[in-house]
PDB file of C-alpha atoms in Angstrom:
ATOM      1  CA  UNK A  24     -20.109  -2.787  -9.362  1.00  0.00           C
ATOM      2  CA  UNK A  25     -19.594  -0.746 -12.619  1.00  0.00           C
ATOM      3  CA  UNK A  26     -16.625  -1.185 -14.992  1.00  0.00           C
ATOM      4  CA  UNK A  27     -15.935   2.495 -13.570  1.00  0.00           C
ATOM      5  CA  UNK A  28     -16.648   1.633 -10.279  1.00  0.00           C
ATOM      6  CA  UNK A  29     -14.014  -1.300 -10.814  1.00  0.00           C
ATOM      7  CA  UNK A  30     -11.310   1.258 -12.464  1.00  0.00           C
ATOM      8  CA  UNK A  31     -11.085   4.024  -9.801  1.00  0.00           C
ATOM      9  CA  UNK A  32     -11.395   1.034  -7.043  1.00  0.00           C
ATOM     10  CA  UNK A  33      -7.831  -0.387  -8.352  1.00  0.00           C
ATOM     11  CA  UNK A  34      -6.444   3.170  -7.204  1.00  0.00           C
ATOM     12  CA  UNK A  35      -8.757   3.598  -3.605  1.00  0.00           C
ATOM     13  CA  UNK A  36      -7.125   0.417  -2.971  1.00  0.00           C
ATOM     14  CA  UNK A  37      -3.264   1.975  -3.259  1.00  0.00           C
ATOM     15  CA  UNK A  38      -3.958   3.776  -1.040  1.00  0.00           C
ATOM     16  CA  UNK A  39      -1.592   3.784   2.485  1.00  0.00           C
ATOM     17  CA  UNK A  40      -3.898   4.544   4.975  1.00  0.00           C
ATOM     18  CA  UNK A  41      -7.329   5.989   5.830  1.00  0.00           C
ATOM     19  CA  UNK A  42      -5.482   9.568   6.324  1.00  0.00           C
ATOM     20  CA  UNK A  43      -6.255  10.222   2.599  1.00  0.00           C
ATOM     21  CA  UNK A  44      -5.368  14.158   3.187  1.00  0.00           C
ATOM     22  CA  UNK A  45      -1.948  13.305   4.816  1.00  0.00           C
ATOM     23  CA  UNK A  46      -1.584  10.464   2.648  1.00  0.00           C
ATOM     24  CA  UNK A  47      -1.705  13.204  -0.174  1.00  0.00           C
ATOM     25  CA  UNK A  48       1.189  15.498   1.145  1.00  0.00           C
ATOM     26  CA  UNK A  49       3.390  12.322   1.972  1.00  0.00           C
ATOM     27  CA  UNK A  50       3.392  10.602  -2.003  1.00  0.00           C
ATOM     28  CA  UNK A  51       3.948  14.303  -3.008  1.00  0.00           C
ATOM     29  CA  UNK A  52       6.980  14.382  -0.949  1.00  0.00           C
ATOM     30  CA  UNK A  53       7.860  10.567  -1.829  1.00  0.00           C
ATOM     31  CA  UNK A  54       7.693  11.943  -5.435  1.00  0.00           C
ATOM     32  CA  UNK A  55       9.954  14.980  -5.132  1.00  0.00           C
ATOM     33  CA  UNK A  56      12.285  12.797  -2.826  1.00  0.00           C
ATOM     34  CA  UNK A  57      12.646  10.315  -5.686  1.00  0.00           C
ATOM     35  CA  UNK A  58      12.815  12.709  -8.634  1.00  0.00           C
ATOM     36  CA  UNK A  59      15.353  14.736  -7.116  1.00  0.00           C
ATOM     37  CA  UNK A  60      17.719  11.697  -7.033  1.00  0.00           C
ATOM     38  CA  UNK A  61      17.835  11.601 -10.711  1.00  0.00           C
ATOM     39  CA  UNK A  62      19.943  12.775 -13.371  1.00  0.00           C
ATOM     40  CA  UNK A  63      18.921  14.481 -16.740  1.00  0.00           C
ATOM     41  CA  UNK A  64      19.929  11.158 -18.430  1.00  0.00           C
ATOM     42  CA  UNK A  65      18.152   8.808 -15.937  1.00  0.00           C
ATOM     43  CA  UNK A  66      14.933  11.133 -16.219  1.00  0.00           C
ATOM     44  CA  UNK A  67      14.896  10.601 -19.996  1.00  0.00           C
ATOM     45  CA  UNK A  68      14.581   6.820 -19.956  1.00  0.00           C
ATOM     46  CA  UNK A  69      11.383   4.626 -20.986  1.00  0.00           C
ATOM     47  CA  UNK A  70      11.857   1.463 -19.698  1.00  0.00           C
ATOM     48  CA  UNK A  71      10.481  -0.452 -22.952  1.00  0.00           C
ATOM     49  CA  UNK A  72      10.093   1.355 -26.580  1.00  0.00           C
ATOM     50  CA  UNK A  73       6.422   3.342 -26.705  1.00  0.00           C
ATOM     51  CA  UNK A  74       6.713   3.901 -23.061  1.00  0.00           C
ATOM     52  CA  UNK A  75       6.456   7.189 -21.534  1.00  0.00           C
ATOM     53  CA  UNK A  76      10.060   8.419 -20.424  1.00  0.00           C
ATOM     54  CA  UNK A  77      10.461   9.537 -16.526  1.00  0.00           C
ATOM     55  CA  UNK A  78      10.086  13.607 -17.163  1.00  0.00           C
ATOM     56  CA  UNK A  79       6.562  12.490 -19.390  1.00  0.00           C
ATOM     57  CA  UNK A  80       5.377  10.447 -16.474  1.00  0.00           C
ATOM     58  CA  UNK A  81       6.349  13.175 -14.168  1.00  0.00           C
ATOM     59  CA  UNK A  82       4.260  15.697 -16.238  1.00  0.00           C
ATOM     60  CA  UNK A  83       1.521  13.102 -16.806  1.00  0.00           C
ATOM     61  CA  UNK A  84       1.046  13.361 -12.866  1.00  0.00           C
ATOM     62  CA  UNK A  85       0.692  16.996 -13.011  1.00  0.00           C
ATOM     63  CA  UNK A  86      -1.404  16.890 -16.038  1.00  0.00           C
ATOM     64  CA  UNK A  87      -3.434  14.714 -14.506  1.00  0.00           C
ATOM     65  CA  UNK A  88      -4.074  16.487 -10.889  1.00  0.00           C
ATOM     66  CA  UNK A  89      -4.147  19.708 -13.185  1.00  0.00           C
ATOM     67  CA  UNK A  90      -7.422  17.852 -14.368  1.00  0.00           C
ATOM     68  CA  UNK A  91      -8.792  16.634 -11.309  1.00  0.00           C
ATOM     69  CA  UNK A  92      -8.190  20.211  -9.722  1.00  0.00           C
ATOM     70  CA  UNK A  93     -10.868  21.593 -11.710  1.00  0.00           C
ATOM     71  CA  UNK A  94     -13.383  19.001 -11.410  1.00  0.00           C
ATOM     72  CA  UNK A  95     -13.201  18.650  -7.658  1.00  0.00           C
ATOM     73  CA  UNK A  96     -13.203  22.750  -7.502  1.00  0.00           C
ATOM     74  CA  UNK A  97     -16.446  22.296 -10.262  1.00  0.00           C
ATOM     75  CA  UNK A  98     -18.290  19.554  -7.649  1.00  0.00           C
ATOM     76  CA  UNK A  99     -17.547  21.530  -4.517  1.00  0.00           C
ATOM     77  CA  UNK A 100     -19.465  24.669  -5.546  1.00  0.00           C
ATOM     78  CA  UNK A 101     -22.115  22.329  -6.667  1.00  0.00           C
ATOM     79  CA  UNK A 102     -21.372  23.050 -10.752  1.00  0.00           C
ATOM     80  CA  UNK A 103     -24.100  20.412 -12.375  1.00  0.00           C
ATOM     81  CA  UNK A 104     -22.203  20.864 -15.670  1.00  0.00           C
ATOM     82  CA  UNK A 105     -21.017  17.431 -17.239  1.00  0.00           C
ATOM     83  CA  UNK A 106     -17.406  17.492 -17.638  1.00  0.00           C
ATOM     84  CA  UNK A 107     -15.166  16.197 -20.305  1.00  0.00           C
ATOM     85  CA  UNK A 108     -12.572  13.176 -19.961  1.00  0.00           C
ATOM     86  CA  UNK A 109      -9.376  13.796 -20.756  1.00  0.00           C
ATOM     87  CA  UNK A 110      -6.818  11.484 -23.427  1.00  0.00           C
ATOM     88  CA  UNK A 111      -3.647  11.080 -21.076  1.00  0.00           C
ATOM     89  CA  UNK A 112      -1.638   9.648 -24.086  1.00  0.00           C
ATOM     90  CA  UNK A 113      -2.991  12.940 -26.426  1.00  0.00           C
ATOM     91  CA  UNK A 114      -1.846  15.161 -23.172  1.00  0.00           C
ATOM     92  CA  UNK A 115       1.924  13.399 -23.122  1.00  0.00           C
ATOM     93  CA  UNK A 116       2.326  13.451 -26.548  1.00  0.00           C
ATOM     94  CA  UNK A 117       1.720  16.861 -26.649  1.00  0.00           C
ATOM     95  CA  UNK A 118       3.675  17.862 -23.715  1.00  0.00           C
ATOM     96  CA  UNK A 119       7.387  18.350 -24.720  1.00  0.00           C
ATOM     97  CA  UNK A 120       8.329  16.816 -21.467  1.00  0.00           C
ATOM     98  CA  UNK A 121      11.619  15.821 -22.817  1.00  0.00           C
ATOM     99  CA  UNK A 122      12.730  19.487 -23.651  1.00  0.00           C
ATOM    100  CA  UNK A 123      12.822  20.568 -20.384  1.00  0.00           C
ATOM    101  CA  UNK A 124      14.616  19.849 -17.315  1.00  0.00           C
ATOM    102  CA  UNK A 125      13.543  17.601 -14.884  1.00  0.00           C
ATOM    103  CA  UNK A 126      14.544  20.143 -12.132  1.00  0.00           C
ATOM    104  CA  UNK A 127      11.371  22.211 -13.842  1.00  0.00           C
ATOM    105  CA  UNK A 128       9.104  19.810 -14.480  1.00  0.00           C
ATOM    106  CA  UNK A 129       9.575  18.917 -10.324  1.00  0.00           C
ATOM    107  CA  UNK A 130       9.212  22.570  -9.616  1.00  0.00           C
ATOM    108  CA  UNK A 131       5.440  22.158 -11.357  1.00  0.00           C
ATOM    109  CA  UNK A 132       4.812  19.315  -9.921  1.00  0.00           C
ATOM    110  CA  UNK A 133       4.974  20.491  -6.180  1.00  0.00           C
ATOM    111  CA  UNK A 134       3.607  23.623  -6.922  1.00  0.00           C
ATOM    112  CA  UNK A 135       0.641  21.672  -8.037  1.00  0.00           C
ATOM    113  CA  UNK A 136       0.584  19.283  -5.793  1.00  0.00           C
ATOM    114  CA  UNK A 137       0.296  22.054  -2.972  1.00  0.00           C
ATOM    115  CA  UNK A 138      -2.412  23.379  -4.647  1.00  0.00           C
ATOM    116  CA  UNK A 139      -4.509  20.623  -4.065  1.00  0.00           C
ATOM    117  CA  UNK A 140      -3.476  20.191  -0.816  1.00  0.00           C
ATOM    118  CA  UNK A 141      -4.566  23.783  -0.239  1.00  0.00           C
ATOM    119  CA  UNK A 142      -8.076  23.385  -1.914  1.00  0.00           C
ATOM    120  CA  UNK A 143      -8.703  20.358  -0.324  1.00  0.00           C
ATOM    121  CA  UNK A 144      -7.497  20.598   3.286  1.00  0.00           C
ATOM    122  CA  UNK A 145     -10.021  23.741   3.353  1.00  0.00           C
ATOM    123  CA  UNK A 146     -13.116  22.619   1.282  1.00  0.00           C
ATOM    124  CA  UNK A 147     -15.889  22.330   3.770  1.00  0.00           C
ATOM    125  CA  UNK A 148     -16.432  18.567   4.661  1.00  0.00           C
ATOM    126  CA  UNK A 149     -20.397  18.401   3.263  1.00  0.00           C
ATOM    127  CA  UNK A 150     -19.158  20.016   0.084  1.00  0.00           C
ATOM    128  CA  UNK A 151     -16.304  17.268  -0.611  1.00  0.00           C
ATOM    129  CA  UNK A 152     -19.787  15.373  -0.429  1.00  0.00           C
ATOM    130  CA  UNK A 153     -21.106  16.857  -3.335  1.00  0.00           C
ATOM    131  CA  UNK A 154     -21.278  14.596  -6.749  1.00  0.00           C
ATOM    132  CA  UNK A 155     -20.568  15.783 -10.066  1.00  0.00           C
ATOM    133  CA  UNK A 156     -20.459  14.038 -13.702  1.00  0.00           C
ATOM    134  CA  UNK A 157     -16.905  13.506 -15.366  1.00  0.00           C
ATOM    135  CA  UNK A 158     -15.910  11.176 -18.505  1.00  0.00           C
ATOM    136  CA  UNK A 159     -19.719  10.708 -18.212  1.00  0.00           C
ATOM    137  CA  UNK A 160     -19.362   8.881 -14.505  1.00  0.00           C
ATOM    138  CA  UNK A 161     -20.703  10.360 -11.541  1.00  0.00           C
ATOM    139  CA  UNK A 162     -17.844  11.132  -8.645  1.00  0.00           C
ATOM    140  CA  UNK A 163     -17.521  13.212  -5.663  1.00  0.00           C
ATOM    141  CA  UNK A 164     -15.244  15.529  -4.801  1.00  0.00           C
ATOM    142  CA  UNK A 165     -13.540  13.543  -1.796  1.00  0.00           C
ATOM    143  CA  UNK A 166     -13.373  10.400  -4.458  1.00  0.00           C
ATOM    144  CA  UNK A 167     -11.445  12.372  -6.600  1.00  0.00           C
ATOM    145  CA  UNK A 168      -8.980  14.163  -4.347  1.00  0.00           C
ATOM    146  CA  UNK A 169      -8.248  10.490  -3.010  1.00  0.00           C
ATOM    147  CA  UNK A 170      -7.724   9.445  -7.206  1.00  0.00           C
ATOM    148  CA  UNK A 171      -5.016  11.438  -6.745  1.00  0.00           C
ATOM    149  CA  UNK A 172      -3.346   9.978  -4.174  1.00  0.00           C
ATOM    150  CA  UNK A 173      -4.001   6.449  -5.961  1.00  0.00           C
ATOM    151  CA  UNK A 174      -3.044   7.141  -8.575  1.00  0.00           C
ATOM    152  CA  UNK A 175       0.198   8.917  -7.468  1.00  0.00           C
ATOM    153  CA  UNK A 176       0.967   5.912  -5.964  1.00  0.00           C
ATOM    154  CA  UNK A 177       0.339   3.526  -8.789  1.00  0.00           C
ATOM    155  CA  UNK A 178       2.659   5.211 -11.041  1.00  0.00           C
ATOM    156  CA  UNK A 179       5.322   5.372  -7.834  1.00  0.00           C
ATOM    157  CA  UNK A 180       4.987   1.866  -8.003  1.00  0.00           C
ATOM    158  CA  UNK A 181       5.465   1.574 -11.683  1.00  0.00           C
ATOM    159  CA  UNK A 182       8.337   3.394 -11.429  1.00  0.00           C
ATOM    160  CA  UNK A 183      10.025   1.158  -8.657  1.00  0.00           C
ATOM    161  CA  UNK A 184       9.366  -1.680 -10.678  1.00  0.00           C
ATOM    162  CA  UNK A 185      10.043  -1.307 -13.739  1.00  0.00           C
ATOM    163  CA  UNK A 186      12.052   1.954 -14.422  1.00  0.00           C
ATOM    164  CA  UNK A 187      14.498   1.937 -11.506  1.00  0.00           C
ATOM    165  CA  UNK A 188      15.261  -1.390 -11.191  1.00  0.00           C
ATOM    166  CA  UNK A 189      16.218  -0.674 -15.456  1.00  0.00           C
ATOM    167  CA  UNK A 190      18.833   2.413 -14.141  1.00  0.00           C
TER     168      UNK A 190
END
């Protein structure tokens, strides 16, 4: 197994059930559900200095999916193109998360998030199939619709255990 291989494996492995698609609307909802509980103060805080604040790591998930929209649009109309990585810490820094609500950065989020429920509850099953190259790693379309969902979850959990827990 490649380093890579070992990487996106860490996030397969988050997640709840084989229902990947469902599995995708319900960490979208556990998201909102969890966000909408906080205040502007609460969705400013970084548990530990250098850490990304709640409304960063909010944005970072939208970034992020923003990102993996494209390639898994790119793979399923068979685009052989090599596609670039992305720096998540360049992204956040860049974001000006902070200067806006957390009721707006939510708003993005969902709107996001059922955009990728949209493209891939009705991508045909053989194209999900199809592999592309990203960050210089080969992935399919299905693999990275499921990153999502890991990867959702991952920061959920990071957020349960150390930012709320800090509140």
């Amino acid at each position: 197994m490649t380093d890579f291989q070992k990487y996106i494996q860490r996030y397969l492995d988050l997640i709840p059930s084989e229902n990947w698609l469902e599995e995708l609307k319900k960490t979208g909802e556990q998201t909102v559900e969890l966000y909408a509980q906080l205040s502007e103060e609460q969705s400013s805080f970084a548990y530990a200095e250098g850490k990304w604040t709640l409304k960063e790591l909010l944005l970072h998930l939208s970034d992020t999916e923003r990102v993996f929209q494209y390639r898994i649009l790119a793979f399923l109309r068979s685009d052989q193109n090599e596609l670039p990585g992305f720096d998540e810490e360049l992204y956040a820094s860049q974001s000006f998360a902070n200067e806006r609500t957390v009721s707006s950065l939510l708003e993005e989020y969902q709107l996001i998030r059922k955009s990728s429920q949209v493209l891939l509850e009705t991508a045909h099953l053989s194209a999900l199939k199809n592999v592309g190259t990203a960050n210089g790693n080969q992935i399919s379309a299905e693999t990275i619709g499921k990153l999502i969902v890991g990867h959702n979850v991952h920061h959920l959990n990071i957020i349960k255990e150390r930012y709320l827990v800090e509140l």
